[in-house]
PDB file of C-alpha atoms in Angstrom:
ATOM      1  CA  MET A   1      -3.361 -32.718  -7.713  1.00  0.00           C
ATOM      2  CA  ASP A   2      -4.888 -33.145  -4.272  1.00  0.00           C
ATOM      3  CA  PRO A   3      -4.732 -36.884  -3.531  1.00  0.00           C
ATOM      4  CA  LEU A   4      -7.655 -36.753  -1.087  1.00  0.00           C
ATOM      5  CA  PRO A   5     -10.250 -34.322  -2.476  1.00  0.00           C
ATOM      6  CA  ALA A   6     -13.194 -36.116  -0.880  1.00  0.00           C
ATOM      7  CA  GLN A   7     -11.539 -36.032   2.530  1.00  0.00           C
ATOM      8  CA  ARG A   8     -10.717 -32.327   2.216  1.00  0.00           C
ATOM      9  CA  ASN A   9     -14.249 -31.450   1.101  1.00  0.00           C
ATOM     10  CA  ALA A  10     -15.637 -33.311   4.105  1.00  0.00           C
ATOM     11  CA  VAL A  11     -13.684 -30.959   6.382  1.00  0.00           C
ATOM     12  CA  GLU A  12     -13.697 -27.646   4.483  1.00  0.00           C
ATOM     13  CA  PRO A  13     -16.881 -25.909   3.305  1.00  0.00           C
ATOM     14  CA  ASP A  14     -17.389 -25.277  -0.405  1.00  0.00           C
ATOM     15  CA  ASP A  15     -17.080 -21.755  -1.856  1.00  0.00           C
ATOM     16  CA  ARG A  16     -20.805 -21.037  -1.562  1.00  0.00           C
ATOM     17  CA  GLU A  17     -20.785 -21.991   2.125  1.00  0.00           C
ATOM     18  CA  VAL A  18     -17.683 -19.843   2.702  1.00  0.00           C
ATOM     19  CA  GLY A  19     -19.547 -16.914   1.133  1.00  0.00           C
ATOM     20  CA  ARG A  20     -22.636 -17.482   3.271  1.00  0.00           C
ATOM     21  CA  ARG A  21     -20.574 -17.716   6.462  1.00  0.00           C
ATOM     22  CA  PHE A  22     -18.457 -14.701   5.449  1.00  0.00           C
ATOM     23  CA  ALA A  23     -21.613 -12.593   5.065  1.00  0.00           C
ATOM     24  CA  ALA A  24     -22.784 -13.842   8.478  1.00  0.00           C
ATOM     25  CA  GLY A  25     -19.556 -12.622  10.133  1.00  0.00           C
ATOM     26  CA  ASP A  26     -17.783 -15.961  10.676  1.00  0.00           C
ATOM     27  CA  GLU A  27     -14.072 -15.153  11.113  1.00  0.00           C
ATOM     28  CA  GLN A  28     -13.050 -18.637   9.987  1.00  0.00           C
ATOM     29  CA  ALA A  29     -14.772 -17.871   6.665  1.00  0.00           C
ATOM     30  CA  LEU A  30     -12.584 -14.752   6.344  1.00  0.00           C
ATOM     31  CA  ALA A  31      -9.484 -16.913   6.843  1.00  0.00           C
ATOM     32  CA  LEU A  32     -10.739 -19.436   4.268  1.00  0.00           C
ATOM     33  CA  ALA A  33     -11.580 -16.663   1.803  1.00  0.00           C
ATOM     34  CA  TYR A  34      -8.086 -15.214   2.181  1.00  0.00           C
ATOM     35  CA  GLU A  35      -6.505 -18.646   1.766  1.00  0.00           C
ATOM     36  CA  ARG A  36      -8.526 -19.371  -1.392  1.00  0.00           C
ATOM     37  CA  TRP A  37      -8.611 -16.017  -3.189  1.00  0.00           C
ATOM     38  CA  ALA A  38      -5.775 -13.791  -1.928  1.00  0.00           C
ATOM     39  CA  GLY A  39      -3.549 -15.117  -4.730  1.00  0.00           C
ATOM     40  CA  GLN A  40      -6.058 -14.010  -7.370  1.00  0.00           C
ATOM     41  CA  ILE A  41      -6.466 -10.564  -5.768  1.00  0.00           C
ATOM     42  CA  HIS A  42      -2.703 -10.166  -5.379  1.00  0.00           C
ATOM     43  CA  GLY A  43      -2.267 -11.165  -9.035  1.00  0.00           C
ATOM     44  CA  MET A  44      -4.634  -8.342 -10.071  1.00  0.00           C
ATOM     45  CA  ALA A  45      -2.683  -5.873  -7.933  1.00  0.00           C
ATOM     46  CA  VAL A  46       0.673  -7.043  -9.333  1.00  0.00           C
ATOM     47  CA  ARG A  47      -0.667  -6.585 -12.884  1.00  0.00           C
ATOM     48  CA  ALA A  48      -1.684  -3.041 -11.932  1.00  0.00           C
ATOM     49  CA  PHE A  49       1.439  -1.962 -10.013  1.00  0.00           C
ATOM     50  CA  GLY A  50       4.116  -4.614 -10.343  1.00  0.00           C
ATOM     51  CA  PRO A  51       5.368  -6.574  -7.340  1.00  0.00           C
ATOM     52  CA  GLY A  52       5.989  -4.567  -4.183  1.00  0.00           C
ATOM     53  CA  PRO A  53       4.218  -2.735  -1.375  1.00  0.00           C
ATOM     54  CA  ASP A  54       1.412  -1.263  -3.512  1.00  0.00           C
ATOM     55  CA  ALA A  55       0.307  -4.736  -4.632  1.00  0.00           C
ATOM     56  CA  GLU A  56       0.629  -6.087  -1.087  1.00  0.00           C
ATOM     57  CA  ASP A  57      -1.317  -3.137   0.349  1.00  0.00           C
ATOM     58  CA  VAL A  58      -4.125  -3.518  -2.202  1.00  0.00           C
ATOM     59  CA  THR A  59      -4.412  -7.220  -1.375  1.00  0.00           C
ATOM     60  CA  GLN A  60      -4.611  -6.573   2.360  1.00  0.00           C
ATOM     61  CA  GLN A  61      -6.895  -3.554   2.000  1.00  0.00           C
ATOM     62  CA  THR A  62      -9.260  -5.585  -0.194  1.00  0.00           C
ATOM     63  CA  PHE A  63      -9.806  -8.201   2.490  1.00  0.00           C
ATOM     64  CA  VAL A  64      -9.980  -5.676   5.334  1.00  0.00           C
ATOM     65  CA  SER A  65     -12.497  -3.567   3.416  1.00  0.00           C
ATOM     66  CA  ALA A  66     -14.499  -6.625   2.354  1.00  0.00           C
ATOM     67  CA  TRP A  67     -14.661  -7.861   5.942  1.00  0.00           C
ATOM     68  CA  THR A  68     -15.639  -4.501   7.447  1.00  0.00           C
ATOM     69  CA  GLY A  69     -18.160  -3.963   4.636  1.00  0.00           C
ATOM     70  CA  ARG A  70     -19.454  -7.549   4.548  1.00  0.00           C
ATOM     71  CA  ALA A  71     -23.015  -6.321   5.157  1.00  0.00           C
ATOM     72  CA  GLY A  72     -22.914  -5.170   1.528  1.00  0.00           C
ATOM     73  CA  TYR A  73     -22.230  -8.673   0.235  1.00  0.00           C
ATOM     74  CA  ARG A  74     -25.289 -10.718  -0.785  1.00  0.00           C
ATOM     75  CA  PRO A  75     -24.453 -14.408  -1.321  1.00  0.00           C
ATOM     76  CA  ASP A  76     -27.651 -14.850  -3.365  1.00  0.00           C
ATOM     77  CA  LYS A  77     -26.483 -12.162  -5.848  1.00  0.00           C
ATOM     78  CA  GLY A  78     -23.179 -13.797  -6.756  1.00  0.00           C
ATOM     79  CA  PRO A  79     -20.132 -15.714  -5.530  1.00  0.00           C
ATOM     80  CA  LEU A  80     -17.771 -14.206  -2.959  1.00  0.00           C
ATOM     81  CA  PRO A  81     -14.658 -14.226  -5.213  1.00  0.00           C
ATOM     82  CA  GLY A  82     -16.471 -12.067  -7.786  1.00  0.00           C
ATOM     83  CA  TRP A  83     -17.442  -9.584  -5.077  1.00  0.00           C
ATOM     84  CA  LEU A  84     -13.851  -9.527  -3.773  1.00  0.00           C
ATOM     85  CA  VAL A  85     -12.613  -8.738  -7.297  1.00  0.00           C
ATOM     86  CA  GLY A  86     -14.966  -5.732  -7.342  1.00  0.00           C
ATOM     87  CA  VAL A  87     -13.605  -4.530  -3.989  1.00  0.00           C
ATOM     88  CA  ALA A  88     -10.038  -5.001  -5.294  1.00  0.00           C
ATOM     89  CA  ARG A  89     -10.807  -2.900  -8.396  1.00  0.00           C
ATOM     90  CA  HIS A  90     -11.896  -0.029  -6.135  1.00  0.00           C
ATOM     91  CA  LYS A  91      -8.712  -0.353  -4.059  1.00  0.00           C
ATOM     92  CA  ILE A  92      -6.574  -0.384  -7.215  1.00  0.00           C
ATOM     93  CA  ALA A  93      -8.340   2.764  -8.459  1.00  0.00           C
ATOM     94  CA  ASP A  94      -7.790   4.445  -5.069  1.00  0.00           C
ATOM     95  CA  THR A  95      -4.082   3.591  -5.167  1.00  0.00           C
ATOM     96  CA  TRP A  96      -3.737   4.945  -8.723  1.00  0.00           C
ATOM     97  CA  ALA A  97      -5.437   8.163  -7.579  1.00  0.00           C
ATOM     98  CA  LYS A  98      -2.991   8.431  -4.647  1.00  0.00           C
ATOM     99  CA  ARG A  99      -0.035   7.901  -6.986  1.00  0.00           C
ATOM    100  CA  GLU A 100      -1.389  10.556  -9.346  1.00  0.00           C
ATOM    101  CA  ARG A 101      -1.746  13.033  -6.461  1.00  0.00           C
ATOM    102  CA  GLN A 102       1.855  12.372  -5.432  1.00  0.00           C
ATOM    103  CA  ARG A 103       3.026  12.821  -9.044  1.00  0.00           C
ATOM    104  CA  ARG A 104       1.184  16.163  -9.318  1.00  0.00           C
ATOM    105  CA  GLU A 105       2.667  17.304  -5.988  1.00  0.00           C
ATOM    106  CA  THR A 106       6.158  16.425  -7.236  1.00  0.00           C
ATOM    107  CA  GLU A 107       5.601  18.293 -10.502  1.00  0.00           C
ATOM    108  CA  ALA A 108       4.183  21.296  -8.624  1.00  0.00           C
ATOM    109  CA  ALA A 109       7.206  21.342  -6.311  1.00  0.00           C
ATOM    110  CA  MET A 110       9.544  21.183  -9.332  1.00  0.00           C
ATOM    111  CA  SER A 111       7.662  23.997 -11.113  1.00  0.00           C
ATOM    112  CA  GLU A 112       7.760  26.153  -7.996  1.00  0.00           C
ATOM    113  CA  ALA A 113      11.481  25.527  -7.593  1.00  0.00           C
ATOM    114  CA  GLN A 114      12.184  26.394 -11.250  1.00  0.00           C
ATOM    115  CA  ALA A 115       9.875  29.447 -11.372  1.00  0.00           C
ATOM    116  CA  ALA A 116      10.914  30.980  -8.040  1.00  0.00           C
ATOM    117  CA  PRO A 117      13.094  34.100  -8.404  1.00  0.00           C
ATOM    118  CA  THR A 118      16.542  33.866  -6.862  1.00  0.00           C
ATOM    119  CA  GLY A 119      17.930  36.161  -4.194  1.00  0.00           C
ATOM    120  CA  ARG A 120      14.525  37.512  -3.097  1.00  0.00           C
ATOM    121  CA  VAL A 121      12.753  37.597   0.284  1.00  0.00           C
ATOM    122  CA  THR A 122      11.212  34.224  -0.668  1.00  0.00           C
ATOM    123  CA  ALA A 123      14.451  32.409   0.187  1.00  0.00           C
ATOM    124  CA  GLY A 124      12.807  30.557   3.124  1.00  0.00           C
ATOM    125  CA  PHE A 125       9.994  29.355   0.879  1.00  0.00           C
ATOM    126  CA  ASP A 126      12.451  28.427  -1.909  1.00  0.00           C
ATOM    127  CA  SER A 127      14.418  26.384   0.585  1.00  0.00           C
ATOM    128  CA  GLN A 128      11.287  24.458   1.620  1.00  0.00           C
ATOM    129  CA  VAL A 129      10.396  23.734  -2.020  1.00  0.00           C
ATOM    130  CA  ALA A 130      13.952  22.601  -2.744  1.00  0.00           C
ATOM    131  CA  ASP A 131      14.028  20.377   0.339  1.00  0.00           C
ATOM    132  CA  ARG A 132      10.691  18.845  -0.603  1.00  0.00           C
ATOM    133  CA  PHE A 133      11.917  18.203  -4.141  1.00  0.00           C
ATOM    134  CA  LEU A 134      15.096  16.562  -2.816  1.00  0.00           C
ATOM    135  CA  VAL A 135      13.052  14.306  -0.500  1.00  0.00           C
ATOM    136  CA  LEU A 136      10.717  13.246  -3.327  1.00  0.00           C
ATOM    137  CA  GLU A 137      13.690  12.655  -5.628  1.00  0.00           C
ATOM    138  CA  GLU A 138      15.452  10.574  -2.974  1.00  0.00           C
ATOM    139  CA  LEU A 139      12.279   8.514  -2.418  1.00  0.00           C
ATOM    140  CA  ASP A 140      12.293   7.722  -6.148  1.00  0.00           C
ATOM    141  CA  ARG A 141      15.810   6.280  -5.718  1.00  0.00           C
ATOM    142  CA  LEU A 142      14.889   4.004  -2.812  1.00  0.00           C
ATOM    143  CA  GLY A 143      14.424   0.324  -3.441  1.00  0.00           C
ATOM    144  CA  GLN A 144      11.739  -1.819  -1.877  1.00  0.00           C
ATOM    145  CA  PRO A 145      10.785  -2.431   0.853  1.00  0.00           C
ATOM    146  CA  GLN A 146      12.383   0.812   2.131  1.00  0.00           C
ATOM    147  CA  ARG A 147      10.311   3.119  -0.081  1.00  0.00           C
ATOM    148  CA  GLY A 148       7.052   1.405   0.808  1.00  0.00           C
ATOM    149  CA  ILE A 149       7.870   1.590   4.514  1.00  0.00           C
ATOM    150  CA  ILE A 150       8.708   5.313   4.329  1.00  0.00           C
ATOM    151  CA  GLU A 151       5.531   6.017   2.330  1.00  0.00           C
ATOM    152  CA  LEU A 152       3.424   4.187   4.924  1.00  0.00           C
ATOM    153  CA  ALA A 153       5.142   6.091   7.735  1.00  0.00           C
ATOM    154  CA  PHE A 154       4.921   9.572   6.223  1.00  0.00           C
ATOM    155  CA  PHE A 155       2.134   9.608   3.635  1.00  0.00           C
ATOM    156  CA  GLU A 156      -0.272   7.366   5.582  1.00  0.00           C
ATOM    157  CA  ASP A 157       1.010   8.339   9.063  1.00  0.00           C
ATOM    158  CA  LEU A 158       1.238   4.734  10.289  1.00  0.00           C
ATOM    159  CA  THR A 159       3.210   3.762  13.406  1.00  0.00           C
ATOM    160  CA  HIS A 160       6.111   1.323  13.203  1.00  0.00           C
ATOM    161  CA  ALA A 161       3.899  -1.426  14.646  1.00  0.00           C
ATOM    162  CA  GLN A 162       1.115  -0.728  12.123  1.00  0.00           C
ATOM    163  CA  ILE A 163       3.619  -0.860   9.251  1.00  0.00           C
ATOM    164  CA  SER A 164       4.929  -4.177  10.574  1.00  0.00           C
ATOM    165  CA  ASP A 165       1.376  -5.554  10.775  1.00  0.00           C
ATOM    166  CA  ARG A 166       0.461  -4.358   7.299  1.00  0.00           C
ATOM    167  CA  THR A 167       3.626  -5.526   5.515  1.00  0.00           C
ATOM    168  CA  GLY A 168       4.475  -8.611   7.571  1.00  0.00           C
ATOM    169  CA  ILE A 169       8.035  -7.233   8.014  1.00  0.00           C
ATOM    170  CA  PRO A 170       9.378  -7.688  11.571  1.00  0.00           C
ATOM    171  CA  LEU A 171       9.089  -4.587  13.769  1.00  0.00           C
ATOM    172  CA  GLY A 172      12.860  -4.311  14.320  1.00  0.00           C
ATOM    173  CA  THR A 173      13.483  -4.436  10.567  1.00  0.00           C
ATOM    174  CA  VAL A 174      10.860  -1.721   9.950  1.00  0.00           C
ATOM    175  CA  LYS A 175      12.552   0.521  12.559  1.00  0.00           C
ATOM    176  CA  SER A 176      16.029  -0.025  11.113  1.00  0.00           C
ATOM    177  CA  HIS A 177      14.814   0.640   7.529  1.00  0.00           C
ATOM    178  CA  ILE A 178      13.201   3.913   8.647  1.00  0.00           C
ATOM    179  CA  ARG A 179      16.259   4.963  10.658  1.00  0.00           C
ATOM    180  CA  ARG A 180      18.714   4.222   7.809  1.00  0.00           C
ATOM    181  CA  THR A 181      16.491   5.882   5.215  1.00  0.00           C
ATOM    182  CA  LEU A 182      16.070   9.034   7.335  1.00  0.00           C
ATOM    183  CA  GLU A 183      19.843   9.201   7.858  1.00  0.00           C
ATOM    184  CA  ARG A 184      20.317   8.928   4.103  1.00  0.00           C
ATOM    185  CA  LEU A 185      17.720  11.650   3.466  1.00  0.00           C
ATOM    186  CA  ARG A 186      19.285  13.927   6.082  1.00  0.00           C
ATOM    187  CA  THR A 187      22.742  13.513   4.512  1.00  0.00           C
ATOM    188  CA  ARG A 188      21.321  14.211   1.060  1.00  0.00           C
ATOM    189  CA  LEU A 189      19.478  17.299   2.297  1.00  0.00           C
ATOM    190  CA  GLU A 190      22.612  18.598   4.021  1.00  0.00           C
ATOM    191  CA  VAL A 191      24.851  18.044   0.966  1.00  0.00           C
ATOM    192  CA  ASP A 192      22.453  19.053  -1.804  1.00  0.00           C
ATOM    193  CA  GLY A 193      20.797  21.731   0.292  1.00  0.00           C
ATOM    194  CA  ALA A 194      24.153  23.357   0.952  1.00  0.00           C
ATOM    195  CA  ALA A 195      24.943  23.231  -2.767  1.00  0.00           C
ATOM    196  CA  LEU A 196      21.557  24.755  -3.685  1.00  0.00           C
ATOM    197  CA  HIS A 197      21.830  27.594  -1.189  1.00  0.00           C
ATOM    198  CA  ALA A 198      25.525  28.305  -1.807  1.00  0.00           C
TER     199      ALA A 198
END
């Protein structure tokens, strides 16, 4: 329990005031909103995806989207945390849709690899499909945070610095994770690719 609730309330605005100031574009209100409700939003994302980069991304995207779209929030229509939950639900749905697209792409690549005739003029295309399948398979084997970092770099086309900002992982660590993961992928492609084309 907070031993000095009256003292804290004298300094910090109540939730309604935070919502009013948030809608008005007060950056301190954004910080207070994050401090008060990021745990709830992150909890929703963890229930949807489990702990890891997807849950962290949804949490961050919720607050970024809420802040950039704050003109759509009406304090007189409801409390800010309820509105943030609605934004989070949209971000969760978007992330599920992205995952589903990636799953369909993986299945399509597997089908193409299995259905492609062997020894034909399509060898260059077959090799691309096989390489893509190997990359997707290797990504499935990666642990976190490496997989999340690689997905941000290649699926969302973020720079190393942007990945560091989004995940909170130091820039040097992001670079070393990407370098080691790419080396691992290259080795796998060389070994398995040689076996496939032998």
